[in-house]
Amino acid sequence: MYRTNTCGDLRITDINSEITLSGWVHKIRKMGGMTFIDLRDRYGITQLSFNQAINPDICEKANKLGRECVIQITGVVTERSNKNTHIPTGDIEINVTALNILNSSKTPPFTIENETDGGDDIRMKYRYLDLRRDVVRQNLELRHKMTIATRQYLDERQFLEVETPVLIGSTPEGARDFIVPSRMNKGEFYALPQSPQLFKQLLMVAGFDRYFQIVKCFRDEDLRADRQPEFTQIDCEMSFVEQEDVLSTFEGLTKYIFKNIKGIDLPDFPRISYADAMKFYGSDKPDTRFDMKFVEIKDLTEGHNFGVFDSAEYVGAICVKNCATYTRKQLDELTDFVKRPQIGAKGLVYVRYNEDGTIKSSVDKFYNEEDLKLWLDRSNANPGDLLLVLSGETEKTQKQLGELRLEMGSRLGLRDKFNYKCLWVIDFPLLEWSEEDERYVAKHHPFTSPKPEDIPLLDSNPGAVRANAYDIVINGVEVGGGSIRIHDSELQKKMFSVLGFSDEQAQKQFGFLMNAFQYGAPPHGGIAFGLDRFVSLLAGLDSIRDCIAFPKNNSGRDVMIDAPSIVDQKQLDELKIALVQE
Amino acid sequence: MYRTNTCGDLRITDINSEITLSGWVHKIRKMGGMTFIDLRDRYGITQLSFNQAINPDICEKANKLGRECVIQITGVVTERSNKNTHIPTGDIEINVTALNILNSSKTPPFTIENETDGGDDIRMKYRYLDLRRDVVRQNLELRHKMTIATRQYLDERQFLEVETPVLIGSTPEGARDFIVPSRMNKGEFYALPQSPQLFKQLLMVAGFDRYFQIVKCFRDEDLRADRQPEFTQIDCEMSFVEQEDVLSTFEGLTKYIFKNIKGIDLPDFPRISYADAMKFYGSDKPDTRFDMKFVEIKDLTEGHNFGVFDSAEYVGAICVKNCATYTRKQLDELTDFVKRPQIGAKGLVYVRYNEDGTIKSSVDKFYNEEDLKLWLDRSNANPGDLLLVLSGETEKTQKQLGELRLEMGSRLGLRDKFNYKCLWVIDFPLLEWSEEDERYVAKHHPFTSPKPEDIPLLDSNPGAVRANAYDIVINGVEVGGGSIRIHDSELQKKMFSVLGFSDEQAQKQFGFLMNAFQYGAPPHGGIAFGLDRFVSLLAGLDSIRDCIAFPKNNSGRDVMIDAPSIVDQKQLDELKIALVQE
């Protein structure tokens, strides 16, 4: 037996017990005739003591150990004279009577500490050492706990976890698929699923009633910090439900997870329409940890010969509390911020509402204090506040103002990672116009149900049709989204035609789903949560990478195992494929 | 709201409640002025009644419904005069006051009943209808319960579920990989994992201590009834363990699952060495639901000028209880059975130990009653028993006798699907000789640890080296298997050299693992269960297909969605690959 206890187990109540521990040498300290080793495993750190006078052979052996060696020791639990209150085992130490070296270790390329000297590249190459660091492992422990809690909640509510296939067919709609050549069906390819969407809908047709799956999905898209080629979804679907049923079930799940994992009781989630989210936050995933809602002042700006505002479709302001004292330099920084190409505003107008009640703006040439006071009043500004104003084409300006709002939130420290604000964004548009394809594409996906009252608009004004679609947003991050689905094959056909699919194309790509709908499809709807994002939010991480055990880099490479890689010609020959030289 | 209750909910205690149900029309019966509909959902069946005299409009509408239509009804729970004791809702029926047709249905291509008229092909094409059948859905419910129970057990014991990547590198050792062309790394390919073996070992190096994952794995091999290109494993690994720790943990898991899912208390699992399994059962996965162990009688057969036995390396018998009365025809059938090419025996010798004590055999020319009595005595045969004897080269003959033993078990009804007999097979050989490759290959995999006492044999007699490897066998099915791993990089190098890998090949394929082992790898070991097989065993299925929601056929095709399929040339161009014409 390698151990009687773990390195996190022992307490003052264990004094005088003879125990055996195994673990890694975390630190060695020599003091006078004593050697102290911090022995580490997943469960904690226990101090070992070796006395040169009493047991010179073992002490000698201990002195030769390097960091990260794997050892097994036997000894007696004793009370520490110099207690460490920072760790649960800090009251005791082990007087070691036997030491067995299980494995040696080369010097790690970076220190195995929460604050490490290893850069991203070296940490990823030696990910198995990086994962030894508490801060990284704790993210994965949290991920484990989250999936356990999720399954508990859903299992208690009659959801069945059903595995759907990974080797499926390719569908051109949506993002780019990874494809897999089939050896047994020459010239044909499987695709890896971007989501189990079709299968979960088929499970509803099959009468499974409530389905979920925590499942890997795949997208061959260019990568960013919060995107990986393989990612994990909590994928769910329910039958005989309306939007309200789905929202309440999964608001419940979210509350359950927060309570279970973080001990936080979340209040009921506010709901906001997509239209209002754009109007007040310039974003379909508003960060509601702070207020600073948009105020529209176009009407108040007219008739003053200020060309910029007069020619603008939209003039919107945010009121920044207690920032009237912002210096010229600070305001220039903000102007530079909104003028960055990623934001794309032409300029920034400010109004300082000074503590003494005077008003000073960058457009004093066009507006006097009385004019500006109207803007301030509509913005509920108080003396000491700062108004920031952007103008231009409505949608673009709202997005720019949204970015400025987030920037101000960050600058003012209003975006505490551990202050969680959840909400539902509802009533999304069903369709959006694609400039590239010169047609409408599905905002969510082609199976999303329009709101029944908006169906007549499908012919007359498709862009105005609202969907029974919803997103769950936490702290400005879209954590999940879903919709009530179309369960009527005629409406589904109509939808494909609005999306510009010929009957033949629709039949070829989704024929099996439309056929399935002819055999008694129940009303159904669902949601999918992005597990990686959800975990990183709970863990307070900036990137999803550190809640994934073995992530890929921005080129889609696993630098630890050096994948992807070239394969034997024999493998390609068997698959009847060849590489094309550029 | 689509329903207040499910079709499995209502009882006699609900009488007079007004309720709303939604579900599928399972059956319609007209009797006099009444129409009865069995309304079905996942939770059960509830009888609806429509009275022509009281509510002619609704009754008329009900009469027009076809099977599998989806309807919503409101009505009042009433006591049935003619109770159905076969279903939990059989005491009540619903007097329907409102009927809403949610969706129509074409006539299904086969009946949605436990005993269906649909053949395999049509059931797979319309799998979403097949899954409506209770018997199929129940398998998937059982699968769900099994994974929930598995996670409970492992979570309670500090195992962390960690997701390992699906897009990994290809390794030529083992079965054929599915490969995935990388768009971002032209000319390179990912491979889909045959198991997370390397990653779980790296997690042990990372100090994760206890890992599990219920995970899809992939093998591009030709398919049989119990093989699918994608399959699911319960994959587990532990650090600081010896074989005994792994066996007791996962014997515990197996018992927990049986108790939890089937209410069965399993006794402790017997253990048998690989050598004894071959000696007594001719199989490394013995079916121990019945005894009928092999008896070796070579020594008793010598000196009687029977060339067949004299030239044989091995003569073995099984004693079949109470079958001395087998007719000539029955014995001929058994002879034909063992002579089938799949079995490959040259012939079958029998000895009838008649009830009257007389002995009659097919080799009376060479052996008298006294000679034969020695065989019978060694076999513990009683009057009335039948001895069946095969001879030839030891290993081949043991396998043939093993097949005959299973055949006799089946003929005698000794292989009850729901009588579960579990055991561990241990002490597997580390290596086996591959005639094809003319070298030793790993019996389990190249990371399996030899028994320490057998390490010296690696040079002198590699075939005799035993491994710290084990299989869990239930009713003749290998449900799981694993091993203690090599954690020493020198021993791992040695192993690769015995397997005929050059240092360069080993470094290229497994370099990252051997490097990882240099940074303090703990002793570790693990196991993987085949979830599909485990579920099919618990469900009493002959094939794993019916415990998989969307299985593939023997050509690796999903006939429902018609995958794999050809892809757009654009997709191939982006990946810089081309099809090779034959």
PDB file of N, CA, C and O in Angstrom, chain B residues 461-491:
ATOM      1  N   ASN B 461      13.094 -14.595 -22.212  1.00  0.00           N
ATOM      2  CA  ASN B 461      11.892 -15.298 -22.666  1.00  0.00           C
ATOM      3  C   ASN B 461      10.685 -14.355 -22.610  1.00  0.00           C
ATOM      4  O   ASN B 461       9.806 -14.508 -21.765  1.00  0.00           O
ATOM      5  N   PRO B 462      10.658 -13.393 -23.507  1.00  0.00           N
ATOM      6  CA  PRO B 462       9.626 -12.342 -23.419  1.00  0.00           C
ATOM      7  C   PRO B 462       8.200 -12.899 -23.370  1.00  0.00           C
ATOM      8  O   PRO B 462       7.343 -12.342 -22.679  1.00  0.00           O
ATOM      9  N   GLY B 463       7.970 -13.991 -24.065  1.00  0.00           N
ATOM     10  CA  GLY B 463       6.612 -14.542 -24.120  1.00  0.00           C
ATOM     11  C   GLY B 463       6.111 -15.024 -22.768  1.00  0.00           C
ATOM     12  O   GLY B 463       4.902 -15.167 -22.561  1.00  0.00           O
ATOM     13  N   ALA B 464       7.038 -15.297 -21.838  1.00  0.00           N
ATOM     14  CA  ALA B 464       6.640 -15.827 -20.527  1.00  0.00           C
ATOM     15  C   ALA B 464       6.398 -14.724 -19.502  1.00  0.00           C
ATOM     16  O   ALA B 464       5.931 -14.997 -18.395  1.00  0.00           O
ATOM     17  N   VAL B 465       6.691 -13.481 -19.870  1.00  0.00           N
ATOM     18  CA  VAL B 465       6.532 -12.387 -18.908  1.00  0.00           C
ATOM     19  C   VAL B 465       5.045 -12.129 -18.655  1.00  0.00           C
ATOM     20  O   VAL B 465       4.264 -11.969 -19.591  1.00  0.00           O
ATOM     21  N   ARG B 466       4.673 -12.116 -17.375  1.00  0.00           N
ATOM     22  CA  ARG B 466       3.284 -11.801 -17.040  1.00  0.00           C
ATOM     23  C   ARG B 466       3.137 -10.311 -16.739  1.00  0.00           C
ATOM     24  O   ARG B 466       4.085  -9.676 -16.280  1.00  0.00           O
ATOM     25  N   ALA B 467       1.953  -9.805 -17.018  1.00  0.00           N
ATOM     26  CA  ALA B 467       1.702  -8.373 -16.816  1.00  0.00           C
ATOM     27  C   ALA B 467       0.849  -8.164 -15.579  1.00  0.00           C
ATOM     28  O   ALA B 467       0.104  -9.050 -15.159  1.00  0.00           O
ATOM     29  N   ASN B 468       0.954  -6.958 -15.011  1.00  0.00           N
ATOM     30  CA  ASN B 468      -0.004  -6.526 -13.986  1.00  0.00           C
ATOM     31  C   ASN B 468      -1.252  -6.008 -14.698  1.00  0.00           C
ATOM     32  O   ASN B 468      -1.584  -4.841 -14.649  1.00  0.00           O
ATOM     33  N   ALA B 469      -1.903  -6.962 -15.391  1.00  0.00           N
ATOM     34  CA  ALA B 469      -3.058  -6.588 -16.207  1.00  0.00           C
ATOM     35  C   ALA B 469      -4.238  -7.461 -15.808  1.00  0.00           C
ATOM     36  O   ALA B 469      -4.056  -8.601 -15.355  1.00  0.00           O
ATOM     37  N   TYR B 470      -5.428  -6.911 -15.976  1.00  0.00           N
ATOM     38  CA  TYR B 470      -6.631  -7.596 -15.486  1.00  0.00           C
ATOM     39  C   TYR B 470      -7.829  -7.234 -16.350  1.00  0.00           C
ATOM     40  O   TYR B 470      -7.929  -6.129 -16.882  1.00  0.00           O
ATOM     41  N   ASP B 471      -8.718  -8.200 -16.475  1.00  0.00           N
ATOM     42  CA  ASP B 471      -9.989  -7.966 -17.168  1.00  0.00           C
ATOM     43  C   ASP B 471     -11.121  -8.275 -16.209  1.00  0.00           C
ATOM     44  O   ASP B 471     -11.020  -9.196 -15.393  1.00  0.00           O
ATOM     45  N   ILE B 472     -12.203  -7.532 -16.336  1.00  0.00           N
ATOM     46  CA  ILE B 472     -13.411  -7.891 -15.607  1.00  0.00           C
ATOM     47  C   ILE B 472     -14.360  -8.540 -16.610  1.00  0.00           C
ATOM     48  O   ILE B 472     -14.623  -8.004 -17.681  1.00  0.00           O
ATOM     49  N   VAL B 473     -14.789  -9.759 -16.259  1.00  0.00           N
ATOM     50  CA  VAL B 473     -15.585 -10.566 -17.178  1.00  0.00           C
ATOM     51  C   VAL B 473     -16.932 -10.873 -16.530  1.00  0.00           C
ATOM     52  O   VAL B 473     -16.989 -11.279 -15.370  1.00  0.00           O
ATOM     53  N   ILE B 474     -17.998 -10.607 -17.262  1.00  0.00           N
ATOM     54  CA  ILE B 474     -19.334 -10.931 -16.758  1.00  0.00           C
ATOM     55  C   ILE B 474     -20.034 -11.799 -17.799  1.00  0.00           C
ATOM     56  O   ILE B 474     -20.154 -11.414 -18.965  1.00  0.00           O
ATOM     57  N   ASN B 475     -20.437 -12.987 -17.381  1.00  0.00           N
ATOM     58  CA  ASN B 475     -21.170 -13.895 -18.280  1.00  0.00           C
ATOM     59  C   ASN B 475     -20.463 -14.118 -19.613  1.00  0.00           C
ATOM     60  O   ASN B 475     -21.095 -14.136 -20.670  1.00  0.00           O
ATOM     61  N   GLY B 476     -19.147 -14.238 -19.560  1.00  0.00           N
ATOM     62  CA  GLY B 476     -18.399 -14.520 -20.783  1.00  0.00           C
ATOM     63  C   GLY B 476     -18.133 -13.309 -21.638  1.00  0.00           C
ATOM     64  O   GLY B 476     -17.624 -13.434 -22.747  1.00  0.00           O
ATOM     65  N   VAL B 477     -18.468 -12.128 -21.118  1.00  0.00           N
ATOM     66  CA  VAL B 477     -18.223 -10.899 -21.868  1.00  0.00           C
ATOM     67  C   VAL B 477     -17.148 -10.085 -21.136  1.00  0.00           C
ATOM     68  O   VAL B 477     -17.246  -9.882 -19.920  1.00  0.00           O
ATOM     69  N   GLU B 478     -16.133  -9.660 -21.875  1.00  0.00           N
ATOM     70  CA  GLU B 478     -15.106  -8.800 -21.287  1.00  0.00           C
ATOM     71  C   GLU B 478     -15.694  -7.405 -21.188  1.00  0.00           C
ATOM     72  O   GLU B 478     -15.831  -6.700 -22.173  1.00  0.00           O
ATOM     73  N   VAL B 479     -16.042  -7.007 -19.972  1.00  0.00           N
ATOM     74  CA  VAL B 479     -16.716  -5.728 -19.766  1.00  0.00           C
ATOM     75  C   VAL B 479     -15.718  -4.600 -19.560  1.00  0.00           C
ATOM     76  O   VAL B 479     -15.986  -3.448 -19.884  1.00  0.00           O
ATOM     77  N   GLY B 480     -14.551  -4.953 -19.047  1.00  0.00           N
ATOM     78  CA  GLY B 480     -13.531  -3.937 -18.831  1.00  0.00           C
ATOM     79  C   GLY B 480     -12.170  -4.567 -18.701  1.00  0.00           C
ATOM     80  O   GLY B 480     -12.057  -5.790 -18.508  1.00  0.00           O
ATOM     81  N   GLY B 481     -11.155  -3.738 -18.799  1.00  0.00           N
ATOM     82  CA  GLY B 481      -9.808  -4.253 -18.646  1.00  0.00           C
ATOM     83  C   GLY B 481      -8.858  -3.120 -18.357  1.00  0.00           C
ATOM     84  O   GLY B 481      -9.139  -1.970 -18.675  1.00  0.00           O
ATOM     85  N   GLY B 482      -7.754  -3.465 -17.715  1.00  0.00           N
ATOM     86  CA  GLY B 482      -6.790  -2.420 -17.421  1.00  0.00           C
ATOM     87  C   GLY B 482      -5.495  -3.016 -16.940  1.00  0.00           C
ATOM     88  O   GLY B 482      -5.277  -4.230 -17.038  1.00  0.00           O
ATOM     89  N   SER B 483      -4.661  -2.141 -16.406  1.00  0.00           N
ATOM     90  CA  SER B 483      -3.357  -2.602 -15.954  1.00  0.00           C
ATOM     91  C   SER B 483      -2.723  -1.562 -15.044  1.00  0.00           C
ATOM     92  O   SER B 483      -3.139  -0.407 -15.011  1.00  0.00           O
ATOM     93  N   ILE B 484      -1.734  -2.033 -14.317  1.00  0.00           N
ATOM     94  CA  ILE B 484      -0.798  -1.104 -13.679  1.00  0.00           C
ATOM     95  C   ILE B 484       0.169  -0.687 -14.787  1.00  0.00           C
ATOM     96  O   ILE B 484       0.578  -1.494 -15.604  1.00  0.00           O
ATOM     97  N   ARG B 485       0.481   0.625 -14.823  1.00  0.00           N
ATOM     98  CA  ARG B 485       1.303   1.129 -15.925  1.00  0.00           C
ATOM     99  C   ARG B 485       2.769   1.152 -15.538  1.00  0.00           C
ATOM    100  O   ARG B 485       3.110   1.163 -14.343  1.00  0.00           O
ATOM    101  N   ILE B 486       3.594   1.249 -16.533  1.00  0.00           N
ATOM    102  CA  ILE B 486       5.012   1.520 -16.317  1.00  0.00           C
ATOM    103  C   ILE B 486       5.130   3.009 -15.968  1.00  0.00           C
ATOM    104  O   ILE B 486       4.567   3.844 -16.673  1.00  0.00           O
ATOM    105  N   HIS B 487       5.822   3.321 -14.850  1.00  0.00           N
ATOM    106  CA  HIS B 487       5.979   4.754 -14.553  1.00  0.00           C
ATOM    107  C   HIS B 487       7.441   5.176 -14.607  1.00  0.00           C
ATOM    108  O   HIS B 487       7.781   6.316 -14.307  1.00  0.00           O
ATOM    109  N   ASP B 488       8.265   4.220 -15.004  1.00  0.00           N
ATOM    110  CA  ASP B 488       9.695   4.483 -15.044  1.00  0.00           C
ATOM    111  C   ASP B 488      10.116   4.611 -16.498  1.00  0.00           C
ATOM    112  O   ASP B 488       9.834   3.722 -17.313  1.00  0.00           O
ATOM    113  N   SER B 489      10.780   5.716 -16.853  1.00  0.00           N
ATOM    114  CA  SER B 489      11.052   5.935 -18.278  1.00  0.00           C
ATOM    115  C   SER B 489      12.070   4.924 -18.820  1.00  0.00           C
ATOM    116  O   SER B 489      12.025   4.559 -19.982  1.00  0.00           O
ATOM    117  N   GLU B 490      12.957   4.414 -17.955  1.00  0.00           N
ATOM    118  CA  GLU B 490      13.909   3.402 -18.423  1.00  0.00           C
ATOM    119  C   GLU B 490      13.196   2.098 -18.779  1.00  0.00           C
ATOM    120  O   GLU B 490      13.453   1.496 -19.825  1.00  0.00           O
ATOM    121  N   LEU B 491      12.279   1.678 -17.903  1.00  0.00           N
ATOM    122  CA  LEU B 491      11.525   0.447 -18.163  1.00  0.00           C
ATOM    123  C   LEU B 491      10.654   0.622 -19.409  1.00  0.00           C
ATOM    124  O   LEU B 491      10.494  -0.292 -20.227  1.00  0.00           O
TER     125      LEU B 491
END
